[in-house]
Amino acid sequence: MATVDLEKLRTSGAGKAIGVLTSGGDAQGMNAAVRAVTRMGIYVGAKVFLICEGYEGLVEGGENIKPANWLSVSNIIQLGGTVIGSARCKAFTTREGRLAAAYNLVQRGITNLCVIGGDGSLTGANIFRSEWGSLLAELVSEGRISESTAQTYSHLSIAGLVGSIDNDFCGTDMTIGTDSALHRIMEVIDAITTTAQSHQRTFVLEVMGRHCGYLALVSALASGADWLFIPEAPPEDGWENFMCERLGETRSRGSRLNIIIIAEGAIDRHGKPITSRYVKDLVVQRLGFDTRVTVLGHVQRGGTPSAFDRVLSSKMGMEAVMALLEATPDTPACVVSLSGNQSVRLPLMECVQMTKEVQKAMDEKRFDEAIQLRGRSFENNWNIYKLLAHQKISKEKTNFSLAILNVGAPAAGMNAAVRSAVRSGISQGHTVYVVHDGFEGLAKGQVQEVGWHDVAGWLGRGGSMLGTKRTLPKAYLEKIVENIRTYNIHALLVIGGFEAYEGVLQLVEARGRYEELCIVMCVIPATISNNVPGTDFSLGSDTAVNAAMESCDRIKQSASGTKRRVFIVETMGGYCGYLATVTGIAVGADAAYVFEDPFNIQDLKANVEHMTEKMKTDIQRGLVLRNEKCHEYYTTEFLYNLYSSEGRGIFDCRTNVLGHLQQVQGGGARILEGHCLAPSVPALAGHLAVLTPLTRVLTPALQGRPPRLVLLRPQPEGGGGGATPTSPSPLRLLVGGGPAEACCGVSQPDVRAPCYSVRGSSLSAGPACWMPVPRGDPRPPTQ
């Protein structure tokens, strides 16, 4: 917003009226979208109306269409479902129903409509818009409105937000509600895993997805499921034999449970439904395993929205209001979509038509095309699943060895990353070592060769099973070099935060003195602070945001019982304000103090005065977030004293330091970290499927060619530069120009290293060592 004229923006909606409704099946995050549309509309000077019960309320009118103010949408961002109601309306499918709806809108001067729903709801809105002129003409002919009124309200603008837990709408990377549904599924899988292990059971989980297998696919990736059924990719004939063989193999390797995930719309190659009951009976008859079926059903629609859905809905709601304000009679109805990290506007009917093409391709058994039509996110997930789902221990050993270590503070997803790296390496015949206690452990020789079963059960565990320290390698270079030589290590995979990034750069800089360090080094950013240069998000950051968000929700709930109370909450993150900023958006905080946005005593004074005025309204609570190192002098204690003193007699104040609970890994942590900014892909697959093509690149590097440092940095689908993969292989190396090219293609030694960023299923190259460290991140220059 720094480049926007705020004063001009505040008056850009003057004289306009916006109606917002939710239609079709409910999805977590709809309330956040309603809140964003309402408050953004009020901010720009427009009138905002809440249309209750979807199109049914639009047709019936009356009390179903009511004006909204700032307080109307207070304290709803954390609620699931939709507080304004949703309904499937048959009347709106008729012209008589749409005529009544048009009359109700004109009576209130509403010519801008924001529709939150699925493709059916959005299609209905577009039909309504296309008929608007004729509907007004009919109302004039019936004498219900005047000719001048019809001319005044001659144009209806439509902006759509896609609310669907299935993520079945083409044109957007993620729909509102999908991430929260994935959280519910992962919570169930975590709960089922414990009982399944206790009794050595097989569980068949049926998840929603009548025509789209996104939920099943991503949850299978995130949970390491043994088998998956989705409608877009029916199994080949004879799948029963392959599945039973697979389940038997996992049990013979020591596994105590099997998990099979099936989308409710799963079919075979001939269009015959594959039901959870049929799969269960098959396992019992063929293998004799104790098998249970769990149908998740509407549990997936319920519960609190995740941080990602809250932020996504807020961004989309704001963009929808701007789209309505900028619309002209010639502008087609648009849908606000997510492309990479950006909210974009796309023609509504083009996206709807593309969505219908997917179903048509499936009906005509063009399944490969159906997967492509689903979009890059879905196709990338499917390719990664095929790469990782059925790994086996290679019978042929290579002379390539890989060492894996964790560096920095613990972060959710570290163990899943180690597990996937270990098994990916072993499946290709490589020798895989794990190093305990980071670089310090590497210096002390705490190196251990691991096998397939050594990392069993690591997928859902929080913290770091290997142990992690912040120690940098500079003080131990000679011992580290000695152990690299002793164990004949050909590559280092370092999983950690800024310390991992900085530590590997120190090793790269020492290559001129130690030839043993002329090996390939790869960094996977894993830190709750999300402060590693060159990446939009890190492993652990999304889980930390959700942990902080859930804590703040409970704190707000506490305040509802104690009137006139302000809570000051301190988040972690060092000098990086990511946690405080995103959590602040997700919980609707009154203020968030971060290092990147300098503030002074005048800003604090204005915030205290705002809080004082707020206590005069019906909302008698306040929430202020503070990043732990946002200011040298304005500490949490200082803010507490300031708010307590200035609010004396008006409100009281309490402090909460969230601390290390932000490092706790919850059930949803195995879904791709950084969900607040990117499409949903499991962390283990999104990062470490890269290991397969990476090792292919590494092999020539061991034949005398100078290796390079690699930073695997996950980035959003479609965001920024980078080419779109055209190769049929799951992963493709995209190399930037200049002296820093692929590690197997450089003819001259060069200490400058390329940085490979993950874009879905592709790698794009950029200079890692040339990246500037963000302002104040992660530590002052004196250190």
Phi, psi and omega in degrees: 000358184296332183265004183261137174284101187295324180295319178292322180296323184293344180246003185291340181256009183301134179085357181254157179231136183238131174251139180233134179219156174244137186221157179079203179294141181285157179213141178299136182107347178299322180296322177297323178292316177300317179299315183294316179297316182297309185286325176293321177298316178296321182299322183273004174093009180269159170275140181236135178239134174267123180258109185278151177062034172061217181294334178298316177292327179293322180286317184283329179067215179065227182288352179287342178244108186230143179294147182246151171235183185301323184280345183298332184245023179285141173062035176244352187297332183268000184269141174280176180067212178218124185287342179265004174081156179216146180205152174267116190252114177287328183299326183289342178284350178257157179293326179298320179294318180291329176295317177296321179296318179297318179298316180297324179289315182297323179301332182254004178072023182272119176235011178229125186234125175253116184251125179248111183180194181271191185295327178295316179295319181288324176297317177300321178295321180292321176298317178301317180294316182295332180267358189306312181300314180291328178294318178294320178299320179293321178295323177294315181297330178276353179079016183275333174224161181273166178296320180295323177296318179297322179289323180296321183248046188283348184230135176247124178260140182236133170230128182252143170240131185273113176249106182200128180285345184280344185054048187254015183255124181284146178107346178231143179292323181216143175257159180297126177105339184296313183297319179295321177297322177295323176299317179298317181297316181294325177297319179293317180298318178299319180291321182289326184302320183295315180288327178295319179293323182296322186250008182053056184255162170251131179245133173255113182257123176258122181246164181293157181138068183295323180236359182222131184261021185299312181300315180296318183296309185290321178293327176294319177296315185288334183259351184069040182298151182282332181207153186219138174234123176225151184293333182286340184222075179299146180290156178291161176302141183087014182297333180302318180293316181296318181295313181296324177296319179297314180297320178296322179296316181295323177292322181292337178274004175107359179291142181259001181208162172226142176236126176243127180248131184227129174284146186298339180259018183297141179222166173265186185296342182257010178084006179279131181298141173253110184263158178296325179295319179296318180295318179299311181299324179297314181296318180295315184289318185278320188247341181074017180284145172291113190235139179232152177248133175234118177258114186288322176057222188283359170304327182292336180273345188264181175089177182286139176296146176287168178300320181300314181294325179293316181290316179302313181297321180295316179296315182294321179298317178296316180295325179297318178297316179297322178296320180293321180293327183268356184290148175236169178302336180269353181281127178290158175301137185240158172240134179274121185239168176252120176234108186067237180256013188241143170276126182233157177254128180235151177301127187301308187288334175296318179292320179297317180296320178296322178297320178292328179296328178298311180296323178296318179297321179292320179297327180268010176063030172264072191289322178299320179292324179298319179296319179295321180293336177296339179112169184297321183300312181294315182296319179297316178300318181294317179296319179293321178299315179298327181288321189258338192294323188239045177292145176229157178291124182291139178277342180257129180264139174261175177263017181266134179232143184231135176246135183241133178215156176253137182226139179100200179279153178299147177216142178301136180102347180300314183292323177297322179293317179298314181302313182294321179295316180300311184288328176295319179294315181295323181295341178260006176087010181275158172272128184242127175249150168243145182245126180272142174065038169064212182296328178296319177293325177295323178291326182273000179079023178278062184248132184225130174285136183241153177248182184302315187279348181294338182252015177296136179081005182279344192303316185259007184275140177274180180070210180224111180293334180278343188084142183217143178224158181274358185302133177269156188281350188303323183281350185236022190304313184296319180290324177296315179299318180299318181286328174298320178291317183298316183268002178054051182279128182261342182205148177244127172249110185252120181250115182175190184268214184298329178297323177295315179300311181292322180296318179292324176297323176296321177294321179296318181294337181270005182297330180295335181263333184231111181292339178296339179274000176278058177237167180284134179234134184232133179246128171251112181299123178218097180200139179290340182285338182054047186244020179277127180298145172089000179228143179283334180205161183231156172303134177098336186290320180293319178297320179295319178298317179295322178295316179294320180297315180297322178295317180293325176300318180292323178296318178297322178296322176298320182293334181293336178270343179239105186292154174055058178229138178245129178254132174252117186246128179259129177254165175276188178125359180062232180269002180261126185269017183302309184299314182294320183293307184291321177297321178300319177294318186291332182252358180070045181291155178285330180202153175221117181264120181229157183294326185290341181243091185303142179222158181228187185294332178293322177295317178297319179298317180296322180292321178295319179296321176299317181295323178297316178293324181297325182292347177277350180265188178285344180267093186255059176205159179214150179222121180237129178256146180221123173292141191301333180235039182289334181204142183293325186250328181277075183281175177299320179295320179297314180298320178299313181296320181296308181295322180295318182290311184287338180261009183302129181087348180247314176209157173253171191227146176223153178242151175219123175257110186293323174059220191282358175294342177287347177267000181286136180265124177263184184297328183274005187291340184275351169285152190313123176295148183087025179300335180297344184233350188220168176294161185279116174218142180297143182301316184296324181276317183301327179267314198259356168295340178297339185300325182296302178293333181296316181291333174294324177287328185290328186304310176297332181295335180277357183258039173097353179271144186292126179282172184225158171284139178235130174248112176279112183237109181293135177227162185294154174300130172075000182271139175069206183275201181095145182273164175270131183295134176245348180289143178289345181290153184300328184225146184220139182269121178251119191250132176280162181279193180086184183293336181264095180250201180297149185295342179261004186237015181261128183266340180244138177301141181206118184287344176288133190245141175285149177248121180265121180255140180276122173240092184064244181259016183238160174245133174241150188254146175197158184289120180285313186288344182270355185289130176289144175282130180302157183306123175068019189233125004254001182210157181298153181302333182295338180266000000 
